[in-house]
Amino acid sequence: MKQGSMDITALVLAYAHAEPPEDVCAVMRLSVLDWAACGIAGHQDGAFDSWAATLTGQGAATRFDGRGSALAEAALVNGTLSHALDYDDTHFAHIGHPSVVVIPAALAVAEARGLPLEQMVDAALVGAEASVAVGLWLGRDHYQVGFHQTATAGAFGATVAAGRLLGLSAKHMRAALGLCSTIASGLKSQFGTMGKPLNAGLAARTGVEAALWAQAGLTSAEDGLAGPLAFGATHHGAGADVPFAWRMGSVSHKFHACCHGLHAVLEAVRDVDLSGAAQITVHTHPRWMTVCNQPSPDTGLGAKFSYRHVLAMAAHGHDTGDITAFSDANAQDAALVAWRDRVGVEADDTLTEMQARVVVDGVVYTHDLDAPLPFDMRQDRIHVKARALVGARADEIAQAIEDDDLPRFAQLLTS
């Protein structure tokens, strides 16, 4: 741990009680729509049906699978299902998926308390901001050594979101963060398996449980984040200085149904005919080499983490924005498997994590995901994506968000 670093717990508490600016709230509302569409589609995919059926706790909290359950269990199911397709938003400041953790926690508590959707959005936003701040404080070594920031930093964001809606005092919020610190977990070794989306669900559940338990009087270490033997010290945290700032305005929404680390490459060659290419070399930031560079995936999940396979898909006319394209059959398709041998992947530390350079038979194509996306364009692309995932229901969900109608919004999540 870096000595003399800023008080991360005080920073998180500042987010918990802050009033977010409207322009960032507008982006968060788009993330709520995006999250809902991803979760509905994740449930409809059916891969987690048997698992979800084992979770039979009694309660009225809404779940994507239509079962009512207790708050923490609903957060677990909704967090997992909304990340099941790996099609949800990403914040590259710390390489984490904030919405799939904080929105399920906020929804469960907001429903239970009969609060308006606007308050749920505000809570989800400050929770997301807290998760990004904690992720920045932990630093990239925490991620590189094998921890999954979506789950580790995200659990603290979910705690903030749930605690805000429960009206926790600063004292009780601090206790909730301490309780979260002894539960939060998640490993990158799960990438490419069903354990990755489960990480998000477990983090959402942790946030709800930590907040409820603190409200009930359960005590914890005074500083579970930065204190002696606390989360940062025991989880390879760097203890970086992190200023208060609103960062969710720059969250990246996915328009390809795979790991976000692959998107700059796919955008770079979006208008390029790859079918006849003899040699393709992908240049990417070194950090992505351990995240989405599976050389020979044989499952649809694994294909979502493979430069070689997504380029083979693009070369053969498969729409990488179509979740159904990432199937086991396509991952094992002989033509795709043979074609991906044309692709080489090289680490390049002159690139940022948002950039890619693709050389196709000597011709260079580049893309930078950090290039600003105008709000109207972002809105349009998210609405198109949501309709592609859930049909006309996307427009009804968007209307419920605009109308601040939480009961209607929750009703539309179930199929």
Short mmCIF file of C-alpha atoms in Angstrom, two decimals, residues 92-95 139-141 143-144 188 259-265 281-293 307 344-358 367-370:
data_model
loop_
_atom_site.label_atom_id
_atom_site.label_comp_id
_atom_site.label_asym_id
_atom_site.label_seq_id
_atom_site.Cartn_x
_atom_site.Cartn_y
_atom_site.Cartn_z
CA PHE A 92 -12.04 1.84 -18.90
CA ALA A 93 -10.66 4.01 -16.10
CA HIS A 94 -10.36 0.82 -14.06
CA ILE A 95 -11.57 -1.78 -16.61
CA GLY A 139 -4.81 0.40 -9.40
CA ARG A 140 -4.01 -1.67 -12.44
CA ASP A 141 -1.71 -4.05 -10.56
CA TYR A 143 -6.38 -6.09 -12.02
CA GLN A 144 -3.25 -7.51 -13.59
CA LYS A 188 -10.22 -13.03 -13.80
CA CYS A 259 -15.29 -8.36 -24.44
CA HIS A 260 -14.87 -4.60 -24.66
CA GLY A 261 -11.16 -5.09 -25.21
CA LEU A 262 -11.98 -6.36 -28.71
CA HIS A 263 -14.11 -3.40 -29.74
CA ALA A 264 -11.40 -1.02 -30.93
CA VAL A 265 -10.14 -3.73 -33.28
CA THR A 281 -1.69 -8.42 -37.24
CA VAL A 282 -3.49 -6.92 -34.28
CA HIS A 283 -1.57 -4.44 -32.14
CA THR A 284 -3.15 -3.88 -28.73
CA HIS A 285 -2.25 -2.62 -25.27
CA PRO A 286 -0.35 -5.26 -23.24
CA ARG A 287 -3.03 -5.44 -20.56
CA TRP A 288 -5.52 -6.95 -22.99
CA MET A 289 -3.21 -9.88 -23.72
CA THR A 290 -4.36 -11.65 -20.53
CA VAL A 291 -8.01 -10.65 -20.92
CA CYS A 292 -9.24 -11.25 -24.45
CA ASN A 293 -6.52 -13.04 -26.35
CA TYR A 307 -9.12 -11.38 -31.14
CA GLY A 344 -1.46 -12.64 -35.09
CA VAL A 345 -1.74 -10.55 -31.92
CA GLU A 346 1.06 -8.40 -30.55
CA ALA A 347 1.33 -6.26 -27.42
CA ASP A 348 2.17 -2.61 -28.06
CA ASP A 349 2.76 -0.32 -25.09
CA THR A 350 2.62 2.76 -27.32
CA LEU A 351 -1.13 2.23 -27.54
CA THR A 352 -3.62 3.07 -24.81
CA GLU A 353 -6.12 0.49 -23.61
CA MET A 354 -8.71 2.22 -25.76
CA GLN A 355 -6.74 2.06 -29.00
CA ALA A 356 -6.00 -0.61 -31.57
CA ARG A 357 -3.96 -0.80 -34.74
CA VAL A 358 -4.77 -3.53 -37.25
CA HIS A 367 -9.46 3.16 -33.88
CA ASP A 368 -9.64 4.91 -30.51
CA LEU A 369 -12.62 4.15 -28.27
CA ASP A 370 -11.76 7.25 -26.24
#
